[in-house]
PDB file of C-alpha atoms in Angstrom:
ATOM      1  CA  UNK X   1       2.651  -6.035  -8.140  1.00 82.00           C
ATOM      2  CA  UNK X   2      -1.249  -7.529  -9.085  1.00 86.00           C
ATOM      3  CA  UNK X   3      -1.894  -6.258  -4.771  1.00 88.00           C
ATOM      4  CA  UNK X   4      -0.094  -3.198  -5.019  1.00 85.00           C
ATOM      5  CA  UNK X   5      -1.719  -1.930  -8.147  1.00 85.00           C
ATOM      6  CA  UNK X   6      -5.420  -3.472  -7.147  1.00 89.00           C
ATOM      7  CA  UNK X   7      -4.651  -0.866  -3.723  1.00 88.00           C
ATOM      8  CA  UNK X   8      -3.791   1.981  -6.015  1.00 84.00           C
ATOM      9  CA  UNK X   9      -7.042   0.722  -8.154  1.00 86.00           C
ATOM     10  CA  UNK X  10      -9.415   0.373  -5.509  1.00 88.00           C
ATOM     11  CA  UNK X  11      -8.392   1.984  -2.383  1.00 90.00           C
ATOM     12  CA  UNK X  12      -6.675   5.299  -2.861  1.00 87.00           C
ATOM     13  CA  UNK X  13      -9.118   7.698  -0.738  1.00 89.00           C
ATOM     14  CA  UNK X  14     -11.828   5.392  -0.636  1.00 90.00           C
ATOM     15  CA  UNK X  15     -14.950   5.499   1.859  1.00 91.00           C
ATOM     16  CA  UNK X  16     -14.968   1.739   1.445  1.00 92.00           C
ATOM     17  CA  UNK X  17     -14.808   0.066   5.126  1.00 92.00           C
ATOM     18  CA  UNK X  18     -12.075  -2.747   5.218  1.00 93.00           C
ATOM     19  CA  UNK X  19     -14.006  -6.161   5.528  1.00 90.00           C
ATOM     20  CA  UNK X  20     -11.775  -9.902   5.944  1.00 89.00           C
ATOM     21  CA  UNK X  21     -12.894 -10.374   2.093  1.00 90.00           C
ATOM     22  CA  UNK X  22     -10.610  -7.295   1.355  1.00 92.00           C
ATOM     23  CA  UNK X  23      -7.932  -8.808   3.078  1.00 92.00           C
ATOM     24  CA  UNK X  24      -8.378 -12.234   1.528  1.00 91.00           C
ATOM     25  CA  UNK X  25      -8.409 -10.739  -1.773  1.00 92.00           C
ATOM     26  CA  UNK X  26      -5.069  -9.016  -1.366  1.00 91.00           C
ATOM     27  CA  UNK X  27      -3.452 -12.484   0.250  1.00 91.00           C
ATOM     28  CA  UNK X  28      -5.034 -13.938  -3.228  1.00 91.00           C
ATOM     29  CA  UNK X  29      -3.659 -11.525  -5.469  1.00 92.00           C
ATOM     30  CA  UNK X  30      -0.092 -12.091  -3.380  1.00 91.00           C
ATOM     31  CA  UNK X  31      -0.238 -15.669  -3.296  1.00 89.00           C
ATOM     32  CA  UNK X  32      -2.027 -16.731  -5.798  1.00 86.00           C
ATOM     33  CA  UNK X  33      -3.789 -19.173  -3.624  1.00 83.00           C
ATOM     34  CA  UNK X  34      -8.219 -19.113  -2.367  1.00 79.00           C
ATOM     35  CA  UNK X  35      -9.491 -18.480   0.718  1.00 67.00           C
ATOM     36  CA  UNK X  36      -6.828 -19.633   2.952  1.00 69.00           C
ATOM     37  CA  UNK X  37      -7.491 -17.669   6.250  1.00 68.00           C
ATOM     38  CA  UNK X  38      -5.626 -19.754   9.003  1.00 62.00           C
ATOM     39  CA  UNK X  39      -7.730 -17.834  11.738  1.00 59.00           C
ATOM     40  CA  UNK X  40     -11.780 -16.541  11.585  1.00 75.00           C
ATOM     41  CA  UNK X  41     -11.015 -13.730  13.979  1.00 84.00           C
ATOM     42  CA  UNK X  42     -10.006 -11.369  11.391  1.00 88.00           C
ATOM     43  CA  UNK X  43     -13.291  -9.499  10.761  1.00 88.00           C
ATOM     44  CA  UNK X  44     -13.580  -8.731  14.645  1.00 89.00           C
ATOM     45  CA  UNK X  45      -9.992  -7.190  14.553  1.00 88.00           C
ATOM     46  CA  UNK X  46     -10.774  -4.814  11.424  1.00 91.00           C
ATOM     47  CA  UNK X  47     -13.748  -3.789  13.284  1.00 90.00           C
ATOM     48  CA  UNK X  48     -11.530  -3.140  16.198  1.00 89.00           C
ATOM     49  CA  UNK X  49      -9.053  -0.907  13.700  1.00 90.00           C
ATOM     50  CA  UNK X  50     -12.130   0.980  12.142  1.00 91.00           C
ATOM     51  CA  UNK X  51     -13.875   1.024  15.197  1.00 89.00           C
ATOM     52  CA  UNK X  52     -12.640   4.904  16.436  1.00 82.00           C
ATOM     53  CA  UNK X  53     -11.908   7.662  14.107  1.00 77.00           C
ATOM     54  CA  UNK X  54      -8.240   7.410  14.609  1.00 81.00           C
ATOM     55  CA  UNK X  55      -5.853   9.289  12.305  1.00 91.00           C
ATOM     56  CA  UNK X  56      -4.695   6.869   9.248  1.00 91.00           C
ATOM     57  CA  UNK X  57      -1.360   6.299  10.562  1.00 93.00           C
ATOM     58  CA  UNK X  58      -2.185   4.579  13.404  1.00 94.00           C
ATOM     59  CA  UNK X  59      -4.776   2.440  11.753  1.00 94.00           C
ATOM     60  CA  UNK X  60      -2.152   1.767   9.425  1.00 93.00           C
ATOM     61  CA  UNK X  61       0.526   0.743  12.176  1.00 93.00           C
ATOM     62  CA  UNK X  62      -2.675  -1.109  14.301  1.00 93.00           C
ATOM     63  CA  UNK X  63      -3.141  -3.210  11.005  1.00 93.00           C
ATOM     64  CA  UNK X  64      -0.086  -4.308  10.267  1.00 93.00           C
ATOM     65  CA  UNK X  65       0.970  -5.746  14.102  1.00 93.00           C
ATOM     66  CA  UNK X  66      -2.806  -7.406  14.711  1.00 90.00           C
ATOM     67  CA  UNK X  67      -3.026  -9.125  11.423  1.00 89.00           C
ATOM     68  CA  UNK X  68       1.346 -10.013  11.434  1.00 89.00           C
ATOM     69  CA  UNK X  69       0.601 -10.786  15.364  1.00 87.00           C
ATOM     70  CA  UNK X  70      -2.875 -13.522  15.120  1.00 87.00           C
ATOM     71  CA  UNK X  71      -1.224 -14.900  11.819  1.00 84.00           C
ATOM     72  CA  UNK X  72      -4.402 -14.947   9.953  1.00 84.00           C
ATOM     73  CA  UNK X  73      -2.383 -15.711   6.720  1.00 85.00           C
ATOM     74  CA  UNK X  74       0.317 -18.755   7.743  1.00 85.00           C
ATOM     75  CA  UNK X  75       3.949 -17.742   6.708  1.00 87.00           C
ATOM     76  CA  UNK X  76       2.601 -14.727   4.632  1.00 88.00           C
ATOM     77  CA  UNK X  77       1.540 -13.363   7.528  1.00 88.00           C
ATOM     78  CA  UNK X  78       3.858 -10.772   7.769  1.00 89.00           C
ATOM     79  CA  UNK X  79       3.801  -9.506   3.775  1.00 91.00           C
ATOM     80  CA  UNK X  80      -0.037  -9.545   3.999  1.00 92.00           C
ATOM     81  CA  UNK X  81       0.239  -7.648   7.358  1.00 92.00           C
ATOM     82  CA  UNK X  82       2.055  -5.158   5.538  1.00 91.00           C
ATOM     83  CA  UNK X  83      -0.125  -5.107   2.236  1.00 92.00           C
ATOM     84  CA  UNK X  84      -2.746  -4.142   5.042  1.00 93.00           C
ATOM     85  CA  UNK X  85      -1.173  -1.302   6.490  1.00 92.00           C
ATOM     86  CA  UNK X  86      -0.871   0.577   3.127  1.00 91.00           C
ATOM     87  CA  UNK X  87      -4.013  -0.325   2.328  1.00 92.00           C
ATOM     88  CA  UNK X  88      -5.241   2.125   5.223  1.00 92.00           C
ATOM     89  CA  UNK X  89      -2.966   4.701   4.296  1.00 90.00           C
ATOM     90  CA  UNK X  90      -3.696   4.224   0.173  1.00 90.00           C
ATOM     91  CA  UNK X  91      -7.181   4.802   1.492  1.00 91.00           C
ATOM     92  CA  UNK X  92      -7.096   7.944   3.718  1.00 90.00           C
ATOM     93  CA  UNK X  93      -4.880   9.191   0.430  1.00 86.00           C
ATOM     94  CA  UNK X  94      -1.504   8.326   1.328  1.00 82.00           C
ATOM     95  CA  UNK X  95      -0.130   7.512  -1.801  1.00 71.00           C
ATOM     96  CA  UNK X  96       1.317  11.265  -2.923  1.00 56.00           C
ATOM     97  CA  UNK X  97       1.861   9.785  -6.956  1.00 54.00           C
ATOM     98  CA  UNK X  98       3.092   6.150  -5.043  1.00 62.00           C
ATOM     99  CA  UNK X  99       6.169   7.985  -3.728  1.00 62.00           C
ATOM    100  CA  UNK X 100       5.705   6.676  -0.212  1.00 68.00           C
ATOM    101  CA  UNK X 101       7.205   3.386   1.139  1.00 76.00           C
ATOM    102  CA  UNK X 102       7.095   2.986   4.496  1.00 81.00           C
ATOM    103  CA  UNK X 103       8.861  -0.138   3.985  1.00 84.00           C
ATOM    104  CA  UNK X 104      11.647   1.569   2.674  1.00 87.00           C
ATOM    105  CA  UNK X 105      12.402   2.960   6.394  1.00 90.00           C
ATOM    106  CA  UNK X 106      11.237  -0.275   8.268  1.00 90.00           C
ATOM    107  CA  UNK X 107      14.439  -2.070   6.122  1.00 91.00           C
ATOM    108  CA  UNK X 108      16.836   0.994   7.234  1.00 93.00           C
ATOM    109  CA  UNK X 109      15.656   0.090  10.891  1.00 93.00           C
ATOM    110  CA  UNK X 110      14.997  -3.651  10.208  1.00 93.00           C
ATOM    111  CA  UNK X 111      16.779  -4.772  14.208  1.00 95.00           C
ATOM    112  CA  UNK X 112      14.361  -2.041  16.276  1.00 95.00           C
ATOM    113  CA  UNK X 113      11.849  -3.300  13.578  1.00 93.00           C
ATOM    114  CA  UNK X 114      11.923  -6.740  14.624  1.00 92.00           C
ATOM    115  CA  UNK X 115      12.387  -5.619  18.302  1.00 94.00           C
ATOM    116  CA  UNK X 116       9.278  -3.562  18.565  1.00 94.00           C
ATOM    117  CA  UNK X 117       6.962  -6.164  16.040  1.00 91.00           C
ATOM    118  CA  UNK X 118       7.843  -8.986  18.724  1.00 91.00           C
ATOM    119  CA  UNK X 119       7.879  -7.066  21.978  1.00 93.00           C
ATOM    120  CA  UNK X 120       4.106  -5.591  20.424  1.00 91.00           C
ATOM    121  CA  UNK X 121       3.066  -9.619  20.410  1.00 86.00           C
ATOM    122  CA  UNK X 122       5.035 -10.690  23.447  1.00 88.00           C
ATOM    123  CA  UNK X 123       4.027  -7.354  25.767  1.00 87.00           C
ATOM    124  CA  UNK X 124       0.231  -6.850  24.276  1.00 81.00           C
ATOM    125  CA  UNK X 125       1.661  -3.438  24.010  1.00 88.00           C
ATOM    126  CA  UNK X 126       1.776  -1.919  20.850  1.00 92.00           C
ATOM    127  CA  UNK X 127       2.275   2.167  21.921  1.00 94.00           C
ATOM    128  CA  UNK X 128       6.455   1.836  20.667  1.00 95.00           C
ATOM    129  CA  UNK X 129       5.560   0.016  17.288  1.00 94.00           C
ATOM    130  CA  UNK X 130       2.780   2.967  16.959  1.00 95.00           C
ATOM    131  CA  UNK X 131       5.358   5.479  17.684  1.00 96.00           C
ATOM    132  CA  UNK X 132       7.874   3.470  15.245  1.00 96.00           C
ATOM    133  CA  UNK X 133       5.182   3.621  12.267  1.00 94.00           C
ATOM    134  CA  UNK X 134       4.445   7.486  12.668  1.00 94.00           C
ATOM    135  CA  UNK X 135       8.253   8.470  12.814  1.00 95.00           C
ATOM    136  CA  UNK X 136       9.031   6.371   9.569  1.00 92.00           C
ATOM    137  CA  UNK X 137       5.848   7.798   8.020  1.00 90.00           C
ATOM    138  CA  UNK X 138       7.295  11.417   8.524  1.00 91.00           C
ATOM    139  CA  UNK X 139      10.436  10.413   7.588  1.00 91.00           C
ATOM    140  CA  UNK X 140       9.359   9.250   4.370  1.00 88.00           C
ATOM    141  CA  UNK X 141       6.954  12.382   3.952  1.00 86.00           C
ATOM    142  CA  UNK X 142      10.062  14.598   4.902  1.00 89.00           C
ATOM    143  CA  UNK X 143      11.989  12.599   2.306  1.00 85.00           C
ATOM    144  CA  UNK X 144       9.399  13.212  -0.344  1.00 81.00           C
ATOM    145  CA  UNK X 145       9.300  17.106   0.435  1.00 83.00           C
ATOM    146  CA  UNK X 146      13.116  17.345   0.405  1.00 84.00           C
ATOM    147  CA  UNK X 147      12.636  15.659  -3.547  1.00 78.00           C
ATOM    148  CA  UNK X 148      10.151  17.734  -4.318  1.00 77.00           C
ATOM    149  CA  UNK X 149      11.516  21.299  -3.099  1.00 81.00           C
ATOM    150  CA  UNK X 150      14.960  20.576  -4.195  1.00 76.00           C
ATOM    151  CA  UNK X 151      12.937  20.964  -8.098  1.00 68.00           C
ATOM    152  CA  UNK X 152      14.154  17.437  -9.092  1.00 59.00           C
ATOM    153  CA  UNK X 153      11.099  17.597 -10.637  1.00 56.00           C
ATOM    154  CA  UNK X 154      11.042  20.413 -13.121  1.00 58.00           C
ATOM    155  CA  UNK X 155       7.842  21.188 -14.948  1.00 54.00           C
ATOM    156  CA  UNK X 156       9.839  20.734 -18.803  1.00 52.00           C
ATOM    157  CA  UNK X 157      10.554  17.257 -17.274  1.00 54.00           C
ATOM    158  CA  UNK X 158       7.201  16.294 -16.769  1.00 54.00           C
ATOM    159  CA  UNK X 159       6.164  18.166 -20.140  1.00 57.00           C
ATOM    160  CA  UNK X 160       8.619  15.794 -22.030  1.00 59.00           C
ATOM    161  CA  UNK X 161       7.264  12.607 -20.331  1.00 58.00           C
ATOM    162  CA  UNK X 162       3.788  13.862 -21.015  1.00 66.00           C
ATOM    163  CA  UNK X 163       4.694  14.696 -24.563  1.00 72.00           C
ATOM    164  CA  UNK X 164       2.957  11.436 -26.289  1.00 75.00           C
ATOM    165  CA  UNK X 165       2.600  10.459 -30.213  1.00 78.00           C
ATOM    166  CA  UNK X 166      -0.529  10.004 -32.078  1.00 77.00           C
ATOM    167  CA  UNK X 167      -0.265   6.203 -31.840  1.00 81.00           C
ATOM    168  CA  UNK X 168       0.311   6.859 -27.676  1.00 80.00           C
ATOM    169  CA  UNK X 169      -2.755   8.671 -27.274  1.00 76.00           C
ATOM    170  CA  UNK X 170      -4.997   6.988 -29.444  1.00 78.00           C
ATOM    171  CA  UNK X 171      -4.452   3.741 -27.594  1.00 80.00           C
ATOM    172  CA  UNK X 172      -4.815   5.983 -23.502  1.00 76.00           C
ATOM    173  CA  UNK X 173      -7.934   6.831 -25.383  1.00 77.00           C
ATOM    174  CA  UNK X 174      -9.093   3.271 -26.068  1.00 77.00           C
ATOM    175  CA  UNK X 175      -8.011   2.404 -22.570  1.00 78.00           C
ATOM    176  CA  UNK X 176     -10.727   5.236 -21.148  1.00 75.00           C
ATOM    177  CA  UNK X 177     -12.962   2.755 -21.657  1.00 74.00           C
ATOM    178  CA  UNK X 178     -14.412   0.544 -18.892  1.00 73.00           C
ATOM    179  CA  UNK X 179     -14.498  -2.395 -20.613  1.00 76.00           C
ATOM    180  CA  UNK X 180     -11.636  -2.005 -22.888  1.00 78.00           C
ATOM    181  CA  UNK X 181      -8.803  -4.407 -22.433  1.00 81.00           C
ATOM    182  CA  UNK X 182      -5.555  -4.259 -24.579  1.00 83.00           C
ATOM    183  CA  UNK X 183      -2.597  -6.668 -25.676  1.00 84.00           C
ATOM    184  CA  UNK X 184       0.277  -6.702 -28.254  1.00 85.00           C
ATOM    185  CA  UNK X 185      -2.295  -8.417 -30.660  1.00 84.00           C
ATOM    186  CA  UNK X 186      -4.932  -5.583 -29.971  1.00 82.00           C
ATOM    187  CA  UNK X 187      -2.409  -2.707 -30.787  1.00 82.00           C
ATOM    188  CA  UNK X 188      -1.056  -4.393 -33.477  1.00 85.00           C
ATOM    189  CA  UNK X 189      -4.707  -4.508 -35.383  1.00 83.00           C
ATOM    190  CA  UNK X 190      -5.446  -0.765 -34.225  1.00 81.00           C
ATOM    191  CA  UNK X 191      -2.044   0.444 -35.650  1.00 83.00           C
TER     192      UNK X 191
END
């Protein structure tokens, strides 16, 4: 939760570049654990990921298979690999109100999943997991559209979720703050 949320923080359409200390920080905030990088080529394959204006997608996909494929991160590899590939998409503005999860179609698929993440480390080729990434990115996007236009989400729906008490805005208010933090105990002597 602590990496997803510093993504939707930090990253959503961002001009940042992605350096290895953007990486470590997400394996940090998954793990819990310092500067573990197993591997010190991981700066030279973000440059190789940023290097061409490809479309977000494929960075995404490109992400994911180098950093799951050199094993920069030990067992959590794989779960930082991931972390990674929505980081690109988060930052090209993927997110659509967090709605897509990629993920969710890689666990529909999980056997041509597997197949195509080791035959893109075995083979050096990684043109099928590509392919695999964009179709369960439009899948999801389709999946999202298909919510949307089928008015699931009705505009007195929303107005009733945004409908807040005095006590409910008074403490968003507080929050507009940069510095502001907030806890049971700091509500309680507001209210």
């Amino acid at each position: 939760k602590k990496a997803l949320d510093y993504l939707v923080q930090e990253w959503l359409v961002s001009s940042k570049t992605v350096n290895d200390s953007t990486i470590i920080k997400l394996d940090q905030l998954l793990t819990g654990i310092k500067n573990r990088i197993e591997n010190t080529d991981l700066p030279n394959s973000l440059r190789y990921i940023q290097a061409s204006p490809d479309h977000a997608v494929i960075q995404a996909g490109l992400a994911q298979i180098l950093i799951q494929s050199e094993n920069f991160f030990g067992d959590d590899s794989a779960q930082v690999a991931s972390l990674t590939s929505t980081l690109f998409l988060y930052k090209y503005g993927y997110d659509f109100r967090i709605f897509i999860a990629i993920e969710e179609y890689f666990y529909m698929q999980k056997d041509r999943y597997n197949r195509l993440i080791n035959q893109s480390i075995r083979d050096v080729n990684v043109t099928p997991w590509l392919e695999f990434v964009v179709e369960g990115t439009e899948y999801q996007l389709n999946k999202i559209l298909k919510q949307i236009s089928s008015r699931e989400y009705e505009a007195t729906q929303v107005r009733q979720l945004l409908d807040l008490n005095e006590r409910q805005k008074n403490i968003l208010s507080f929050l507009d703050q940069s510095s502001s933090k907030i806890n049971n105990k700091t509500v309680q002597k507001m209210f």
